[in-house]
Short mmCIF file of C-alpha atoms and ligand atoms in Angstrom, two decimals:
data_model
loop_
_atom_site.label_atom_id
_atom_site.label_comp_id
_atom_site.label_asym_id
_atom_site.label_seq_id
_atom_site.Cartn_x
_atom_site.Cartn_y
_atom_site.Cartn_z
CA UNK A 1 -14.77 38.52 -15.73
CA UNK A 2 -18.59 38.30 -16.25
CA UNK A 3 -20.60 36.75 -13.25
CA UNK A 4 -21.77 34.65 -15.49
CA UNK A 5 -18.49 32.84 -15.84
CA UNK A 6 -17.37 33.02 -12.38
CA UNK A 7 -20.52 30.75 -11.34
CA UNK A 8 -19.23 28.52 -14.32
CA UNK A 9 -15.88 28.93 -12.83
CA UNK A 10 -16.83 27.41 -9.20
CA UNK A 11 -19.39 25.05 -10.53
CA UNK A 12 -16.71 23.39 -12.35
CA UNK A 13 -13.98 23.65 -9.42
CA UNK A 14 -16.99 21.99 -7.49
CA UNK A 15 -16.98 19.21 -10.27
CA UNK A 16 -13.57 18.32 -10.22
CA UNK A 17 -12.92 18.33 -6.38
CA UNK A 18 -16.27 15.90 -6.18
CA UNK A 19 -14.51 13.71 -8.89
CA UNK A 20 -11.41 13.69 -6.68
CA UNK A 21 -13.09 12.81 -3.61
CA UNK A 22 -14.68 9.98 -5.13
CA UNK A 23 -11.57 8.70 -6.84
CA UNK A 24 -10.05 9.10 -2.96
CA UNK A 25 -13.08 6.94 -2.18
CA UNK A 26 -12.44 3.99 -4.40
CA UNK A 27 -9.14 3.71 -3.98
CA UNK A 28 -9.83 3.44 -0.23
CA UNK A 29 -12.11 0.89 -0.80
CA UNK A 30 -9.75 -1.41 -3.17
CA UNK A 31 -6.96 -0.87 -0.60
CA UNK A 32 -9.10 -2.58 2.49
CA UNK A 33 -10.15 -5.93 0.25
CA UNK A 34 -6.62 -7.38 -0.40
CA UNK A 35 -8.19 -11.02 -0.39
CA UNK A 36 -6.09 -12.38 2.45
CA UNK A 37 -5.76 -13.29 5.97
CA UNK A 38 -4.37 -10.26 8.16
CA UNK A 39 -4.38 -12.78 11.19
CA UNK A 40 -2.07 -15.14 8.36
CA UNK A 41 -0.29 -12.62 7.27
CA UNK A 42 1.02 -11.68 10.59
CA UNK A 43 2.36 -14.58 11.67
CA UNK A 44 3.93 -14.45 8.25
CA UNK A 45 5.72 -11.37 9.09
CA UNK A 46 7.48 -12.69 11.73
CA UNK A 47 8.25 -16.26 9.97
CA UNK A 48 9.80 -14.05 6.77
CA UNK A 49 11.85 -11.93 9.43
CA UNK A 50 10.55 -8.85 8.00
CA UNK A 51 11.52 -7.12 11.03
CA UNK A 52 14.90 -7.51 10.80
CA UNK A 53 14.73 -4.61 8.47
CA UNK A 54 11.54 -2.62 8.76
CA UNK A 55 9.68 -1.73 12.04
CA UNK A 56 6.04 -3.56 11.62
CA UNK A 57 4.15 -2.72 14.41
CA UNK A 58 1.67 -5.33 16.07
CA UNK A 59 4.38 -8.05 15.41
CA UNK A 60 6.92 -9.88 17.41
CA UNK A 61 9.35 -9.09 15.02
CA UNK A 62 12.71 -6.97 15.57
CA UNK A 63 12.40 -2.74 14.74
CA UNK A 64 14.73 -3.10 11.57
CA UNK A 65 16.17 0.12 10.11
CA UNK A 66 17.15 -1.36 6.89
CA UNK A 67 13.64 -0.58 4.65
CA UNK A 68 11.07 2.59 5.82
CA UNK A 69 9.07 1.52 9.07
CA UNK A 70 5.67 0.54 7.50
CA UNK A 71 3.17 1.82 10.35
CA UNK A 72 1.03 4.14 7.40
CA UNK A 73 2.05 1.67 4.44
CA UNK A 74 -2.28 1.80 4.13
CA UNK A 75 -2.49 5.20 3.61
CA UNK A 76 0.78 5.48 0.99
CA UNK A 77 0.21 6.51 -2.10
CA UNK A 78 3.11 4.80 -3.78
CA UNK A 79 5.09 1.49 -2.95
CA UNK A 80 8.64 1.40 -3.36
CA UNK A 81 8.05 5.12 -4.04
CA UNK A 82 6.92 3.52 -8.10
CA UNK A 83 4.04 1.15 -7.63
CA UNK A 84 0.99 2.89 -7.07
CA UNK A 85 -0.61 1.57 -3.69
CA UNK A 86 -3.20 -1.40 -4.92
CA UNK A 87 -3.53 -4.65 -3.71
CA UNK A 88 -2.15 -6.18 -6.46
CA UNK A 89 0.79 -4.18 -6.37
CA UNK A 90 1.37 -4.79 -2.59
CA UNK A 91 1.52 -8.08 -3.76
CA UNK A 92 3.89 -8.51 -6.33
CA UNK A 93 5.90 -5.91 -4.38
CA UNK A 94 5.83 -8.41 -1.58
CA UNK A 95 7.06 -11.16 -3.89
CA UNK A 96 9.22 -9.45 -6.04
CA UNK A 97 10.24 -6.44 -5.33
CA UNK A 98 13.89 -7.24 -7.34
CA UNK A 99 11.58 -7.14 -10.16
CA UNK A 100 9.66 -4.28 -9.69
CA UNK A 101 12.82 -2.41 -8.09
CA UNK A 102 15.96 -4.08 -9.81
CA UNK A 103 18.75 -3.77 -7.19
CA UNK A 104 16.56 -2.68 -4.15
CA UNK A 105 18.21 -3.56 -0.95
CA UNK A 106 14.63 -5.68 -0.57
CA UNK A 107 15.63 -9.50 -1.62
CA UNK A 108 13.34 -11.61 -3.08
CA UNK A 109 11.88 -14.25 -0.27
CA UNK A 110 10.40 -16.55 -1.89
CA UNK A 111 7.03 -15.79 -0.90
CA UNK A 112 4.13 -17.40 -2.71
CA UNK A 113 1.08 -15.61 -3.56
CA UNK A 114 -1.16 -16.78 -1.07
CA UNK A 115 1.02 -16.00 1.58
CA UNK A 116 1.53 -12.41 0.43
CA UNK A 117 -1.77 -12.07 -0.25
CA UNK A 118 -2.00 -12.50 4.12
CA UNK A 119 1.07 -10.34 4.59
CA UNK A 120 -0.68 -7.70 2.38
CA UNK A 121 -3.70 -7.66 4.43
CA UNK A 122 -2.05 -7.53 7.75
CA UNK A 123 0.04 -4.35 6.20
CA UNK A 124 -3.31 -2.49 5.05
CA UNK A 125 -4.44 -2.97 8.98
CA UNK A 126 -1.55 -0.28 9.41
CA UNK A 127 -3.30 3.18 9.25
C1 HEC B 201 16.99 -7.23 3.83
C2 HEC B 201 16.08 -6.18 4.23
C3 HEC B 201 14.61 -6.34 3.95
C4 HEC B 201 13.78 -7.39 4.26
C5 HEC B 201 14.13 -8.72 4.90
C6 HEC B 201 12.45 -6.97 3.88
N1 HEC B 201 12.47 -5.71 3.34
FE1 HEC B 201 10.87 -4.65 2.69
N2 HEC B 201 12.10 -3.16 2.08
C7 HEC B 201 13.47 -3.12 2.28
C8 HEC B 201 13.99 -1.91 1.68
C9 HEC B 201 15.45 -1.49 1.65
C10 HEC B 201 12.89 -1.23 1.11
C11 HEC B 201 12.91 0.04 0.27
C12 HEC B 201 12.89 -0.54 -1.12
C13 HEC B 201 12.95 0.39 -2.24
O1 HEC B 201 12.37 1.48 -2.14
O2 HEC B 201 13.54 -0.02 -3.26
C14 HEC B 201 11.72 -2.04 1.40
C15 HEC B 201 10.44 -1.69 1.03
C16 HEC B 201 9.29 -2.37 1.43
C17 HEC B 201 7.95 -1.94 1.20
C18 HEC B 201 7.56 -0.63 0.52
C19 HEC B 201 7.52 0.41 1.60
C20 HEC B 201 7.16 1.79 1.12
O3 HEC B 201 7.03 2.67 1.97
O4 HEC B 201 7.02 2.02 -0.06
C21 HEC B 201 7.12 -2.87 1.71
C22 HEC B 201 5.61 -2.86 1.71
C23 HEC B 201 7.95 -3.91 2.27
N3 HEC B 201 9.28 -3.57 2.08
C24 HEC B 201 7.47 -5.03 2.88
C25 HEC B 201 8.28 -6.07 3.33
C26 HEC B 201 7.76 -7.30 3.87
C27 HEC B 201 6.28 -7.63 4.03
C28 HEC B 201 8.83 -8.07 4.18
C29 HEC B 201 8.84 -9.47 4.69
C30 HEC B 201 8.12 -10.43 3.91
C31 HEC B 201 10.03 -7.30 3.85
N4 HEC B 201 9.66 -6.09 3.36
C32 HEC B 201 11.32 -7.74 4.06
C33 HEC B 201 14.23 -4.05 2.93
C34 HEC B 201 13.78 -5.29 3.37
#
């Protein structure tokens, strides 16, 4: 290979990991403006009895083992292991997860879209 084309060669590797970085970047930045209350959602947590089968730490709740703990859930890439991680999604997850995951051993609660909007933000507090 011709130096020429090496230099080509890493200036492009260069490219690509910047354009990585920066998609890294905005996602980061979508994940931290869910549009709710974390205080909210919180309280929420503990009203939906979401701890019965997850551990949620920072809430009163029981240390379920039924669903994955969600201490992290901020910094997961997927949902459900499907939905990629946006607020949006962390929403309708929230809501519906029968829908998005038809069968899951996650019931539908009920939960209107205000409210999960607050539950959402409380879970993106958990880094
Ligand atoms: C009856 C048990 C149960 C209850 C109650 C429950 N979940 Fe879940 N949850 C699960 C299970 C099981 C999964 C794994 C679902 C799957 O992958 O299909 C899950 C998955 C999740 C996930 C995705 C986790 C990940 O790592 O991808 C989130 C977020 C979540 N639950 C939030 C909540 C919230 C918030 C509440 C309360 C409003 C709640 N869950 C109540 C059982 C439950």
């Amino acid at each position: 290979m011709t130096r020429i084309n090496r230099d080509r060669r890493a200036a492009l590797m260069l490219a690509l990991m910047s354009l990585a970085l920066g998609a890294c970047a905005r996602h980061e930045r979508q994940v931290l403006l869910p549009g709710g209350d974390d205080r909210r959602g919180r309280e929420l947590i503990d009203r939906y009895g979401c701890g019965t089968c997850h551990v949620v730490p920072g809430t009163g709740s029981a240390r379920g083992q039924v669903g994955p703990p969600l201490d992290g859930i901020a910094h997961r890439s997927y949902i459900g292991g499907t939905l990629p991680n946006t607020p949006d999604n962390m929403v309708l997850f929230i809501r519906q997860p029968q829908k998005v995951r038809p069968g899951s051993a996650m019931p539908d609660l009920g939960i209107p879209e205000h409210e999960a909007r607050d539950v959402a933000a409380y879970l993106y507090t958990l880094k």
